[in-house]
Coordinates of C-alpha atoms in Angstrom, one line a residue:
X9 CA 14.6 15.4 15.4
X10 CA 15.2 11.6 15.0
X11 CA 12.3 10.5 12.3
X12 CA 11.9 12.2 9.3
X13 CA 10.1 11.9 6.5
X14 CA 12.6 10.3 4.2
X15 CA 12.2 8.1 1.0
X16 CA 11.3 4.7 2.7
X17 CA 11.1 1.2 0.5
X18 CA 7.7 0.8 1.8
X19 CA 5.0 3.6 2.0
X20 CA 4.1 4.6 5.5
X21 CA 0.4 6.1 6.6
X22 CA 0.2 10.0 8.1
X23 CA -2.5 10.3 10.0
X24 CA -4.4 13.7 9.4
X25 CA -5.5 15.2 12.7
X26 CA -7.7 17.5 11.1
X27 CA -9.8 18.2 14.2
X28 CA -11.0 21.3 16.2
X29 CA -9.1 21.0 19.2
X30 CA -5.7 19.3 20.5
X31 CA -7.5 17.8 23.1
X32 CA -9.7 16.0 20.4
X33 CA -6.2 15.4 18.3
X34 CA -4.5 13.8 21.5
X35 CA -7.4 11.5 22.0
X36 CA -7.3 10.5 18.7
X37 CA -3.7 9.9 18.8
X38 CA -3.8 7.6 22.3
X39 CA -6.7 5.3 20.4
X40 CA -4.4 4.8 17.5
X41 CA -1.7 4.0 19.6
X42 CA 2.3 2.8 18.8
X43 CA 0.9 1.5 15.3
X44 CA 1.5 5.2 13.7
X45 CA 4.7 7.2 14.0
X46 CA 3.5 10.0 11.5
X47 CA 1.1 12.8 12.2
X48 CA 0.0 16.0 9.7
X49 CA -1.0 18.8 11.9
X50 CA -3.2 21.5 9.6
X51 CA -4.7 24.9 9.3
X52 CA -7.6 24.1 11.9
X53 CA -5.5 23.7 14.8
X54 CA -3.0 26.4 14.1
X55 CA -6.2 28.9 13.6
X56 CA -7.4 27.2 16.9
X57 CA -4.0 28.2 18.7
X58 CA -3.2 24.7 19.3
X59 CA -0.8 23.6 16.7
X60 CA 2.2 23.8 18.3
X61 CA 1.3 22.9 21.2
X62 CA 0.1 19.4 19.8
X63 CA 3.1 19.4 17.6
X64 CA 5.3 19.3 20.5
X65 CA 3.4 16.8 22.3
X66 CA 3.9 14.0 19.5
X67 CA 7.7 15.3 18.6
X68 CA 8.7 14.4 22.3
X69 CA 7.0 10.4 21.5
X70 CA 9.9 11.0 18.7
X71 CA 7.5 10.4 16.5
X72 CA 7.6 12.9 12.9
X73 CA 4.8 16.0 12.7
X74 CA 4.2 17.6 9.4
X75 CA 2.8 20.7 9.5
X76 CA 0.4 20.9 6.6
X77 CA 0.0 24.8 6.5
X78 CA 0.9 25.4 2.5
X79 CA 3.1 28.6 3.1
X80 CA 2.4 31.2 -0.2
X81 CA 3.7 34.9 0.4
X82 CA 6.2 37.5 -0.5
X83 CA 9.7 35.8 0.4
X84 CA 10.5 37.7 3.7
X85 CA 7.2 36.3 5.1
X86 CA 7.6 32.8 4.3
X87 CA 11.2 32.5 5.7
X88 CA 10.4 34.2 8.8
X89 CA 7.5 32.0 8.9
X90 CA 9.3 28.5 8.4
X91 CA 12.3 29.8 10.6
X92 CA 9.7 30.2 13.2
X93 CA 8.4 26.2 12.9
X94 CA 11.9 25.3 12.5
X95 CA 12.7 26.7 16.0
X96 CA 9.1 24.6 16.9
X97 CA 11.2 21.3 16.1
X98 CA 8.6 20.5 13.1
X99 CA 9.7 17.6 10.7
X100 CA 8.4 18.8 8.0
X101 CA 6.5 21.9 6.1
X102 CA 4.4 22.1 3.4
X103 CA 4.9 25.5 1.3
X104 CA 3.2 26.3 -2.5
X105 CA 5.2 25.2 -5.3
X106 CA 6.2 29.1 -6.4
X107 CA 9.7 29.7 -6.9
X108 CA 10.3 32.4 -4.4
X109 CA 8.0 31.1 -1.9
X110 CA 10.3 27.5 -2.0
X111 CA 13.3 29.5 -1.9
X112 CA 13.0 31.7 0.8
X113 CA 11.4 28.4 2.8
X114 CA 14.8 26.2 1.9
X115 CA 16.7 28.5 3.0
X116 CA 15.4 29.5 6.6
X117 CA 14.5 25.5 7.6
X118 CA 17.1 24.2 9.0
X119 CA 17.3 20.5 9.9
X120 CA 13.1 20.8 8.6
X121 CA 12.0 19.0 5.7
X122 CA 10.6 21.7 2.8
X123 CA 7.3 19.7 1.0
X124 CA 6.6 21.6 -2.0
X125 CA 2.3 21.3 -2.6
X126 CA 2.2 20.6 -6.7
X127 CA -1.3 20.9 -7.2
X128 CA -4.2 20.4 -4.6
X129 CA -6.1 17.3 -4.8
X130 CA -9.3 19.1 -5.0
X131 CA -8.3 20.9 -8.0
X132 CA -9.7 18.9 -11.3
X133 CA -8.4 19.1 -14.8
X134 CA -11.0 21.4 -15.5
X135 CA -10.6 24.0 -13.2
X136 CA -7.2 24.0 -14.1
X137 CA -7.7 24.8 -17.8
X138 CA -10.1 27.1 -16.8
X139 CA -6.8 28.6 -14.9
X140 CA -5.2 29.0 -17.7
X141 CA -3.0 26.2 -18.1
X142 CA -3.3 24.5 -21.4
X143 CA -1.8 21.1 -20.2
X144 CA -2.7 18.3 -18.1
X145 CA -2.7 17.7 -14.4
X146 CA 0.1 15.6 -14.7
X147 CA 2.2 18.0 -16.7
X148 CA 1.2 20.9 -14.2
X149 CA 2.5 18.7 -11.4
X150 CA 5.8 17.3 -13.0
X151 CA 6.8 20.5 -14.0
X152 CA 6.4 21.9 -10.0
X153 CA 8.1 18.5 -8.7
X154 CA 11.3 19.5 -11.1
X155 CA 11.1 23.1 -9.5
X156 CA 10.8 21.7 -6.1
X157 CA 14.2 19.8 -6.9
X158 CA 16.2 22.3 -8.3
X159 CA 15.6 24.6 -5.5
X160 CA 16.4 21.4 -2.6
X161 CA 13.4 20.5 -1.3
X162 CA 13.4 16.9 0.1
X163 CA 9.9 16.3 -1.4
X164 CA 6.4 17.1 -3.1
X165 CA 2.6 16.6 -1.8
X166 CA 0.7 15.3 -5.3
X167 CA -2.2 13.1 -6.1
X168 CA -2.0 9.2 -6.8
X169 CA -2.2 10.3 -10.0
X170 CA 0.9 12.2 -10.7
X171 CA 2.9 10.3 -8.4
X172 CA 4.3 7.6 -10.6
X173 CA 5.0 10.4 -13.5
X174 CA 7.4 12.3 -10.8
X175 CA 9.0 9.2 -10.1
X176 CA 9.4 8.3 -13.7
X177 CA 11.1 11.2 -14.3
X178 CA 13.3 11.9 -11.0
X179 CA 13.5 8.8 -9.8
X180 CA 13.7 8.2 -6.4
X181 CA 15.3 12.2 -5.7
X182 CA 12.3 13.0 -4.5
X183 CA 9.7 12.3 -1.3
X184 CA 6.3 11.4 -2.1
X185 CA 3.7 12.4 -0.2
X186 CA 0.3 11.1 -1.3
X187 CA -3.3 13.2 0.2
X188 CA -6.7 12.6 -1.1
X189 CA -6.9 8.8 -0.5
X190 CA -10.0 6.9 0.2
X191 CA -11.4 3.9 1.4
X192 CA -12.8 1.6 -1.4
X193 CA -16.4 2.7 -2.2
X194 CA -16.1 5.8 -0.1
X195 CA -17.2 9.3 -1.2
X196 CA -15.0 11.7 -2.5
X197 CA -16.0 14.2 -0.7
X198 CA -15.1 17.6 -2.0
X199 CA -11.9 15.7 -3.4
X200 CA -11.3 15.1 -7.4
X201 CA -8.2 13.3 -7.6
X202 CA -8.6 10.7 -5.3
X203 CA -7.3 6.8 -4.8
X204 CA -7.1 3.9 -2.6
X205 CA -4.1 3.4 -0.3
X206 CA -3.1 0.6 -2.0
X207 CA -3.3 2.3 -5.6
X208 CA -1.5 5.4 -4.2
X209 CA 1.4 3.1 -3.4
X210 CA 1.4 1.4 -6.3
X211 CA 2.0 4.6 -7.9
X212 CA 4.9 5.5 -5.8
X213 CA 4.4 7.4 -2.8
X214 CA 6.4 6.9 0.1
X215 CA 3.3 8.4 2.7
X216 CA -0.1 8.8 2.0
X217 CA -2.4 11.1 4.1
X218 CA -5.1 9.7 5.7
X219 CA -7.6 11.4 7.3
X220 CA -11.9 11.2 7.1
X221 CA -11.3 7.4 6.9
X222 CA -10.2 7.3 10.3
X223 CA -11.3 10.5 11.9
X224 CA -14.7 9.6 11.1
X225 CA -14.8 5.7 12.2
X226 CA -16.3 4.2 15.4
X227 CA -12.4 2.5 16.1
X228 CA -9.5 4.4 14.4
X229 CA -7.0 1.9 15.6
X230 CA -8.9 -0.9 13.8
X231 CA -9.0 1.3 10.8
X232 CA -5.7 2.1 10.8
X233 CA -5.2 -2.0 11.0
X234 CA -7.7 -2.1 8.1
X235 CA -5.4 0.4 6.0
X236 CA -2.1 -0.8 6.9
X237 CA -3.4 -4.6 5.5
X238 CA -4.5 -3.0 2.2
X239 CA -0.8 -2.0 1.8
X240 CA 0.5 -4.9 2.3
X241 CA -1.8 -6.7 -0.3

C-alpha cells in the first residue's frame, strides 16, 4: 500500500461508491477520473459479492480503498474478519467504537488503517437519550475518539459536528473522517447530523465522504470539480 489515509494539511474528498454493482462502481470511477485518489467501498457491494473485487481494481491505480463495513462482534470474529481484508490489501477499515471489537481489529490489521465509527450520522440527539445516554452527541463521540486512541487506531468516522471537539481535545493524534455531508440546500435524506463540505473542513476533518451528491448527478466529474472549489473557498 502506497496512499493511506493519513492526517493531511488539507482535507481530501472519498468518494462513496455506494452502488449495486462493481460494474456500476467502475463506471463511476472512470467518469470521475485522476481528480479522486480515495474511494469507500460499503455493505452493498460486499452483500453483492463484489467488494473485493472492486477493491482490488482501484488499489492497483495505487489509489486508497476504505472499506466502510463497521465491524461489531465477539473479538475472535472481528480479528479474523479484519485479518481477512488485511490480506485483501484494504487501506483502511471501519469497525464500531466498542473496546473489544477495536482491540481485536488493531491487533490482526497489519499495515491497515483501524477507523473507529463514533456515532452514526443518522443517529440524532434524541435517539440517543432515548438510548440511554444522558449526555450530548458531542460528549458521546469524544469519549469513543479517546477510546479509539488509547487502543491505536489511526482515526475515527464522526459528524461535522463533533469533529472540531476531537481535535480540540487530541489534537492532531487522530484522522478525521467526515460522512453525512451535503450539498448546500440539499435534503438530508435519512441523515441528522449533516454539513457542507466546506463546514466539515472547517471543523477539522481531514476526508469527508461524499456520496448522493455525486452518485446521483448527471456529471460526477463536474460535481466532484464543484466540491473540490467549495474547499478551497
Amino acid at each position: 500500500m502506497t496512499l493511506r489515509f493519513t492526517k493531511n494539511t488539507t482535507t481530501e474528498i472519498i468518494v462513496a461508491l455506494d452502488l449495486p454493482t462493481a460494474k456500476n462502481a467502475s463506471a463511476l470511477q472512470e467518469q470521475i477520473g485522476d481528480i479522486c485518489k480515495y474511494y469507500k467501498i460499503g455493505l452493498e457491494l460486499f452483500a453483492a459479492g463484489e467488494g473485493a473485487q472492486l477493491s482490488h481494481k482501484i488499489l492497483a491505480q495505487d489509489m486508497a480503498v476504505l472499506i466502510d463495513l463497521k465491524l461489531l462482534d465477539i473479538p475472535a470474529t472481528v480479528g479474523k474478519a479484519t485479518a481477512k481484508l488485511a490480506d485483501m490489501g484494504a487501506s483502511a477499515l471501519t469497525v464500531h467504537a466498542h473496546r473489544a471489537a477495536l482491540s481485536a481489529a488493531v491487533a490482526n490489521a497489519g499495515a491497515m488503517d483501524i477507523f473507529a465509527v463514533t456515532l452514526l450520522t443518522s443517529t440524532s440527539a434524541q435517539e440517543l437519550h432515548d438510548s440511554g445516554y444522558a449526555g450530548s452527541p458531542e460528549q458521546y463521540v469524544v469519549a469513543k475518539a479517546k477510546l479509539a486512541h488509547d487502543i491505536g487506531c489511526q482515526g475515527v468516522v464522526c459528524s461535522a459536528h463533533e469533529a472540531s471537539a476531537v481535535r480540540e481535545t487530541l489534537g492532531d493524534q487522530l484522522t478525521i473522517i467526515t460522512p453525512g455531508i451535503r450539498a448546500l440546500a440539499a435534503p438530508r435524506d435519512d441523515q441528522a447530523r449533516t454539513a457542507t463540505i466546506a463546514e466539515a473542513s472547517q471543523m477539522g476533518a481531514n476526508f469527508v465522504v461524499v456520496g448522493r451528491t455525486i452518485l446521483n448527478s448527471a456529471s460526477p466529474r463536474q460535481s466532484l470539480l464543484e466540491l473540490r472549489d467549495q474547499l478551497s473557498t
